mmCIF file of C-alpha atoms in Angstrom:
data_model
loop_
_atom_site.group_PDB
_atom_site.id
_atom_site.type_symbol
_atom_site.label_atom_id
_atom_site.label_comp_id
_atom_site.label_asym_id
_atom_site.label_seq_id
_atom_site.Cartn_x
_atom_site.Cartn_y
_atom_site.Cartn_z
ATOM 1 C CA MET A 7 -2.669 97.613 -63.109
ATOM 2 C CA ARG A 8 -6.080 97.187 -63.719
ATOM 3 C CA ARG A 9 -5.102 94.994 -66.348
ATOM 4 C CA LEU A 10 -3.089 92.602 -64.190
ATOM 5 C CA ALA A 11 -6.209 92.171 -61.692
ATOM 6 C CA SER A 12 -7.649 91.121 -64.930
ATOM 7 C CA VAL A 13 -5.414 88.133 -65.265
ATOM 8 C CA ILE A 14 -6.432 86.983 -62.094
ATOM 9 C CA ALA A 15 -10.139 86.789 -63.241
ATOM 10 C CA ALA A 16 -8.710 85.130 -66.305
ATOM 11 C CA SER A 17 -5.837 83.257 -64.230
ATOM 12 C CA VAL A 18 -5.747 79.629 -63.883
ATOM 13 C CA LEU A 19 -6.473 80.049 -60.313
ATOM 14 C CA VAL A 20 -9.705 81.308 -58.889
ATOM 15 C CA LEU A 21 -10.324 82.788 -55.419
ATOM 16 C CA THR A 22 -13.767 82.213 -53.253
ATOM 17 C CA GLY A 23 -14.469 82.891 -49.251
ATOM 18 C CA CYS A 24 -14.247 85.798 -46.757
ATOM 19 C CA ALA A 25 -12.378 85.489 -43.620
ATOM 20 C CA LEU A 26 -8.040 85.457 -42.984
ATOM 21 C CA PRO A 27 -6.440 82.728 -41.247
ATOM 22 C CA ARG A 28 -3.563 83.946 -38.765
ATOM 23 C CA HIS A 29 -0.161 82.783 -40.481
ATOM 24 C CA TYR A 30 -0.265 85.163 -44.147
ATOM 25 C CA PRO A 31 3.193 83.876 -45.537
ATOM 26 C CA GLU A 32 5.173 86.470 -47.200
ATOM 27 C CA VAL A 33 7.249 87.182 -50.549
ATOM 28 C CA THR A 34 10.291 88.882 -50.574
ATOM 29 C CA PHE A 35 10.937 91.159 -54.021
ATOM 30 C CA HIS A 36 14.569 92.165 -54.802
ATOM 31 C CA ALA A 37 15.535 94.826 -57.674
ATOM 32 C CA ASN A 38 17.330 98.066 -57.865
ATOM 33 C CA GLY A 39 19.125 97.660 -54.437
ATOM 34 C CA LYS A 40 15.703 97.532 -52.811
ATOM 35 C CA THR A 41 13.971 94.834 -50.982
ATOM 36 C CA ILE A 42 10.660 94.598 -50.308
ATOM 37 C CA ARG A 43 8.763 92.119 -47.819
ATOM 38 C CA VAL A 44 4.915 91.906 -48.859
ATOM 39 C CA GLU A 45 1.850 90.541 -47.231
ATOM 40 C CA PRO A 46 -0.743 88.724 -49.402
ATOM 41 C CA ALA A 47 -3.525 91.007 -50.880
ATOM 42 C CA VAL A 48 -5.769 88.282 -50.418
ATOM 43 C CA TYR A 49 -5.815 85.272 -48.645
ATOM 44 C CA CYS A 50 -7.532 81.917 -47.568
ATOM 45 C CA ASP A 51 -7.458 78.696 -45.643
ATOM 46 C CA ILE A 52 -6.117 75.557 -47.313
ATOM 47 C CA GLU A 53 -9.353 74.285 -49.179
ATOM 48 C CA GLY A 54 -9.784 77.852 -51.094
ATOM 49 C CA ASN A 55 -12.800 78.917 -48.433
ATOM 50 C CA ASN A 56 -12.726 81.798 -45.872
ATOM 51 C CA CYS A 57 -10.703 84.751 -48.017
ATOM 52 C CA ALA A 58 -10.593 88.659 -47.231
ATOM 53 C CA GLU A 59 -8.441 91.163 -48.679
ATOM 54 C CA ARG A 60 -5.839 92.540 -46.555
ATOM 55 C CA THR A 61 -3.661 94.603 -48.230
ATOM 56 C CA LYS A 62 -3.224 96.938 -50.829
ATOM 57 C CA PRO A 63 -0.157 96.476 -53.892
ATOM 58 C CA ALA A 64 3.116 97.276 -52.230
ATOM 59 C CA GLN A 65 5.396 99.536 -54.841
ATOM 60 C CA LEU A 66 8.821 98.509 -56.172
ATOM 61 C CA LYS A 67 10.868 100.780 -58.702
ATOM 62 C CA VAL A 68 11.627 98.863 -61.172
ATOM 63 C CA PRO A 69 13.729 100.578 -64.301
ATOM 64 C CA ALA A 70 13.501 98.867 -67.652
ATOM 65 C CA GLY A 71 16.102 96.632 -68.107
ATOM 66 C CA LYS A 72 16.095 95.809 -64.750
ATOM 67 C CA VAL A 73 15.659 92.110 -62.898
ATOM 68 C CA VAL A 74 13.241 91.467 -60.057
ATOM 69 C CA GLN A 75 14.073 88.162 -57.968
ATOM 70 C CA ILE A 76 11.147 86.949 -55.762
ATOM 71 C CA SER A 77 11.637 84.646 -53.194
ATOM 72 C CA VAL A 78 8.565 82.774 -51.712
ATOM 73 C CA ASP A 79 8.650 81.609 -48.286
ATOM 74 C CA GLY A 80 8.490 77.848 -47.503
ATOM 75 C CA GLN A 81 4.955 77.469 -47.609
ATOM 76 C CA LEU A 82 4.457 78.969 -50.784
ATOM 77 C CA ALA A 83 7.297 76.882 -51.884
ATOM 78 C CA ASP A 84 6.219 73.243 -50.834
ATOM 79 C CA GLY A 85 2.864 73.954 -52.667
ATOM 80 C CA LEU A 86 2.047 75.055 -56.207
ATOM 81 C CA TRP A 87 2.833 79.106 -57.174
ATOM 82 C CA GLU A 88 3.135 81.076 -60.305
ATOM 83 C CA ALA A 89 4.475 84.555 -61.111
ATOM 84 C CA VAL A 90 1.943 86.089 -63.391
ATOM 85 C CA PHE A 91 3.504 90.036 -64.718
ATOM 86 C CA LEU A 92 2.584 92.733 -67.012
ATOM 87 C CA TYR A 93 4.806 94.538 -69.256
ATOM 88 C CA LYS A 94 5.026 97.615 -71.624
ATOM 89 C CA LYS A 95 7.380 96.824 -74.311
ATOM 90 C CA ALA A 96 9.378 99.233 -75.750
ATOM 91 C CA ASN A 97 6.716 99.400 -78.834
ATOM 92 C CA GLY A 98 4.018 100.102 -76.354
ATOM 93 C CA GLU A 99 2.163 97.113 -76.802
ATOM 94 C CA GLN A 100 0.886 95.358 -73.441
ATOM 95 C CA THR A 101 1.982 92.230 -72.568
ATOM 96 C CA THR A 102 0.707 89.524 -69.624
ATOM 97 C CA THR A 103 2.949 86.340 -69.229
ATOM 98 C CA GLY A 104 3.661 84.073 -66.552
ATOM 99 C CA THR A 105 6.396 81.633 -64.826
ATOM 100 C CA GLY A 106 3.733 78.782 -65.002
ATOM 101 C CA LEU A 107 3.257 76.628 -62.238
ATOM 102 C CA LEU A 108 6.264 76.344 -59.935
ATOM 103 C CA GLY A 109 6.957 74.634 -56.381
ATOM 104 C CA LYS A 110 6.406 71.305 -55.007
ATOM 105 C CA GLY A 111 9.567 71.699 -52.370
ATOM 106 C CA GLU A 112 11.502 72.760 -55.424
ATOM 107 C CA ASN A 113 11.026 76.406 -56.048
ATOM 108 C CA PHE A 114 11.966 78.902 -53.600
ATOM 109 C CA THR A 115 12.562 81.878 -56.592
ATOM 110 C CA TYR A 116 12.593 83.434 -59.474
ATOM 111 C CA THR A 117 14.600 85.864 -61.355
ATOM 112 C CA LEU A 118 11.858 87.915 -63.416
ATOM 113 C CA ALA A 119 14.441 89.210 -66.454
ATOM 114 C CA LEU A 120 11.547 90.791 -69.350
ATOM 115 C CA PRO A 121 12.980 89.547 -72.917
ATOM 116 C CA ASP A 122 13.774 93.020 -74.268
ATOM 117 C CA LYS A 123 16.093 95.726 -72.536
ATOM 118 C CA GLY A 124 13.431 98.441 -73.375
ATOM 119 C CA ASP A 125 10.922 96.632 -72.306
ATOM 120 C CA GLN A 126 9.471 98.394 -69.063
ATOM 121 C CA LEU A 127 7.646 96.032 -65.778
ATOM 122 C CA GLN A 128 4.279 97.575 -64.349
ATOM 123 C CA GLY A 129 3.069 94.859 -62.190
ATOM 124 C CA ILE A 130 3.983 91.521 -60.740
ATOM 125 C CA GLU A 131 1.270 89.254 -58.669
ATOM 126 C CA VAL A 132 2.545 85.800 -57.051
ATOM 127 C CA HIS A 133 -0.407 83.370 -56.962
ATOM 128 C CA GLU A 134 -0.799 80.077 -54.609
ATOM 129 C CA ALA A 135 -2.588 77.619 -55.332
ATOM 130 C CA ALA A 136 -5.193 75.893 -52.465
ATOM 131 C CA ALA A 137 -5.929 72.067 -51.954
ATOM 132 C CA ALA A 138 -9.044 72.409 -54.220
ATOM 133 C CA VAL A 139 -9.215 71.764 -57.389
ATOM 134 C CA LEU A 140 -11.842 73.309 -60.002
ATOM 135 C CA ASP A 141 -14.035 71.539 -62.291
ATOM 136 C CA THR A 142 -11.807 71.754 -64.612
ATOM 137 C CA GLY A 143 -8.694 70.285 -62.858
ATOM 138 C CA GLN A 144 -7.268 73.592 -62.480
ATOM 139 C CA PRO A 145 -5.850 74.781 -59.265
ATOM 140 C CA LEU A 146 -8.395 76.792 -57.011
ATOM 141 C CA LEU A 147 -6.512 79.949 -55.675
ATOM 142 C CA ARG A 148 -5.688 80.162 -52.603
ATOM 143 C CA GLY A 149 -3.831 83.901 -51.955
ATOM 144 C CA TYR A 150 -1.700 86.306 -54.111
ATOM 145 C CA TRP A 151 0.735 88.545 -53.235
ATOM 146 C CA ALA A 152 0.627 92.554 -55.538
ATOM 147 C CA VAL A 153 2.922 94.463 -56.275
ATOM 148 C CA GLU A 154 2.814 97.965 -58.843
ATOM 149 C CA VAL A 155 5.691 98.631 -60.389
ATOM 150 C CA THR A 156 7.074 102.183 -60.942
ATOM 151 C CA ASN A 157 9.579 103.047 -63.182
#
Protein backbone atom coordinates (compact mmCIF):
# COMPACT_ATOMS: atom_id res chain seq x y z
CA MET A 1 0.00 0.00 0.00
CA ARG A 2 3.01 2.29 0.52
CA ARG A 3 3.77 2.16 -3.18
CA LEU A 4 0.16 3.05 -4.01
CA ALA A 5 0.44 6.08 -1.73
CA SER A 6 3.48 7.18 -3.71
CA VAL A 7 1.40 6.91 -6.88
CA ILE A 8 -0.77 9.71 -5.53
CA ALA A 9 2.25 11.97 -5.35
CA ALA A 10 3.20 11.08 -8.91
CA SER A 11 -0.36 11.15 -10.21
CA VAL A 12 -1.64 13.78 -12.58
CA LEU A 13 -3.79 15.01 -9.76
CA VAL A 14 -2.46 16.84 -6.66
CA LEU A 15 -3.95 17.53 -3.20
CA THR A 16 -3.98 20.84 -1.31
CA GLY A 17 -5.69 22.41 1.75
CA CYS A 18 -7.12 21.31 5.21
CA ALA A 19 -10.95 20.98 6.21
CA LEU A 20 -13.77 18.85 4.80
CA PRO A 21 -17.10 19.90 3.31
CA ARG A 22 -20.35 18.41 4.67
CA HIS A 23 -21.29 15.97 1.88
CA TYR A 24 -18.97 13.06 1.27
CA PRO A 25 -19.62 11.09 -1.90
CA GLU A 26 -19.08 7.36 -1.61
CA VAL A 27 -17.58 4.81 -3.97
CA THR A 28 -18.83 1.23 -4.02
CA PHE A 29 -16.46 -1.69 -4.61
CA HIS A 30 -17.74 -5.23 -5.29
CA ALA A 31 -15.56 -8.33 -5.52
CA ASN A 32 -15.75 -11.99 -4.64
CA GLY A 33 -19.39 -11.72 -3.46
CA LYS A 34 -18.75 -8.81 -1.08
CA THR A 35 -19.73 -5.16 -1.48
CA ILE A 36 -18.26 -2.25 0.47
CA ARG A 37 -19.16 1.45 0.37
CA VAL A 38 -16.17 3.69 0.99
CA GLU A 39 -16.03 7.30 2.13
CA PRO A 40 -13.15 9.45 0.88
CA ALA A 41 -9.78 9.13 2.60
CA VAL A 42 -9.21 12.78 1.70
CA TYR A 43 -11.81 15.22 0.40
CA CYS A 44 -11.64 18.92 -0.54
CA ASP A 45 -13.95 21.67 -1.73
CA ILE A 46 -14.63 22.02 -5.47
CA GLU A 47 -11.64 24.30 -5.96
CA GLY A 48 -9.29 21.72 -4.41
CA ASN A 49 -8.85 23.69 -1.17
CA ASN A 50 -9.87 23.04 2.45
CA CYS A 51 -8.88 19.37 2.43
CA ALA A 52 -8.57 16.97 5.32
CA GLU A 53 -7.98 13.30 5.92
CA ARG A 54 -11.21 11.53 6.71
CA THR A 55 -10.79 7.76 6.92
CA LYS A 56 -8.22 5.02 6.64
CA PRO A 57 -8.29 2.76 3.58
CA ALA A 58 -11.07 0.18 3.49
CA GLN A 59 -10.20 -3.49 3.06
CA LEU A 60 -11.57 -5.93 0.49
CA LYS A 61 -10.68 -9.55 -0.19
CA VAL A 62 -9.93 -10.11 -3.88
CA PRO A 63 -8.36 -13.46 -4.85
CA ALA A 64 -6.00 -13.53 -7.85
CA GLY A 65 -7.82 -13.50 -11.17
CA LYS A 66 -11.05 -11.97 -9.80
CA VAL A 67 -12.55 -8.71 -11.09
CA VAL A 68 -13.62 -5.71 -9.03
CA GLN A 69 -16.67 -3.64 -9.92
CA ILE A 70 -16.26 0.05 -9.04
CA SER A 71 -19.33 2.28 -8.91
CA VAL A 72 -19.16 6.03 -8.23
CA ASP A 73 -22.03 8.29 -7.20
CA GLY A 74 -23.50 10.91 -9.53
CA GLN A 75 -21.32 13.73 -8.20
CA LEU A 76 -18.15 11.92 -9.23
CA ALA A 77 -19.60 10.64 -12.51
CA ASP A 78 -20.66 14.15 -13.53
CA GLY A 79 -17.09 15.39 -13.07
CA LEU A 80 -13.78 13.69 -13.83
CA TRP A 81 -12.51 10.64 -11.98
CA GLU A 82 -10.01 7.84 -12.43
CA ALA A 83 -9.16 4.51 -10.82
CA VAL A 84 -5.51 3.76 -10.06
CA PHE A 85 -4.49 0.28 -8.99
CA LEU A 86 -1.42 -1.55 -7.78
CA TYR A 87 -0.96 -5.23 -8.51
CA LYS A 88 1.69 -7.92 -8.39
CA LYS A 89 2.31 -9.92 -11.55
CA ALA A 90 2.74 -13.70 -11.33
CA ASN A 91 6.53 -13.15 -11.68
CA GLY A 92 6.50 -10.94 -8.53
CA GLU A 93 6.89 -7.59 -10.32
CA GLN A 94 4.73 -4.80 -8.83
CA THR A 95 2.90 -2.65 -11.36
CA THR A 96 0.78 0.48 -11.04
CA THR A 97 -1.68 1.43 -13.74
CA GLY A 98 -4.97 3.24 -14.10
CA THR A 99 -8.05 3.91 -16.13
CA GLY A 100 -7.25 7.40 -17.36
CA LEU A 101 -9.87 10.08 -16.79
CA LEU A 102 -13.52 8.93 -16.81
CA GLY A 103 -16.79 10.73 -16.05
CA LYS A 104 -18.43 13.73 -17.69
CA GLY A 105 -21.80 12.11 -16.94
CA GLU A 106 -20.94 9.01 -18.96
CA ASN A 107 -19.07 6.67 -16.60
CA PHE A 108 -20.68 5.60 -13.32
CA THR A 109 -18.97 2.21 -13.21
CA TYR A 110 -15.72 0.52 -14.13
CA THR A 111 -14.81 -3.18 -14.13
CA LEU A 112 -11.23 -3.69 -13.01
CA ALA A 113 -9.82 -6.89 -14.50
CA LEU A 114 -6.07 -7.48 -14.34
CA PRO A 115 -4.24 -8.60 -17.51
CA ASP A 116 -3.45 -12.17 -16.37
CA LYS A 117 -5.31 -14.64 -14.12
CA GLY A 118 -2.21 -15.04 -11.92
CA ASP A 119 -1.93 -11.30 -11.19
CA GLN A 120 -2.81 -10.26 -7.61
CA LEU A 121 -4.48 -6.93 -6.97
CA GLN A 122 -2.96 -5.12 -3.96
CA GLY A 123 -4.68 -1.74 -3.78
CA ILE A 124 -7.15 0.57 -5.50
CA GLU A 125 -7.63 4.31 -5.36
CA VAL A 126 -10.38 6.33 -7.01
CA HIS A 127 -9.40 9.98 -7.62
CA GLU A 128 -11.82 12.85 -8.23
CA ALA A 129 -10.62 15.96 -10.07
CA ALA A 130 -11.40 19.43 -8.68
CA ALA A 131 -12.54 22.39 -10.80
CA ALA A 132 -9.04 23.90 -10.55
CA VAL A 133 -6.17 23.03 -12.85
CA LEU A 134 -2.43 23.13 -12.30
CA ASP A 135 -0.07 25.29 -14.37
CA THR A 136 0.64 22.14 -16.39
CA GLY A 137 -3.03 21.95 -17.40
CA GLN A 138 -3.58 18.81 -15.32
CA PRO A 139 -6.61 18.71 -12.99
CA LEU A 140 -6.08 19.19 -9.26
CA LEU A 141 -7.17 16.30 -7.01
CA ARG A 142 -10.35 16.97 -5.03
CA GLY A 143 -10.43 13.69 -3.17
CA TYR A 144 -9.56 10.03 -3.20
CA TRP A 145 -11.06 6.75 -1.97
CA ALA A 146 -8.63 3.98 -1.00
CA VAL A 147 -8.99 0.22 -0.69
CA GLU A 148 -6.31 -2.17 0.55
CA VAL A 149 -6.74 -5.57 -1.06
CA THR A 150 -6.20 -8.85 0.76
CA ASN A 151 -6.24 -12.26 -0.85
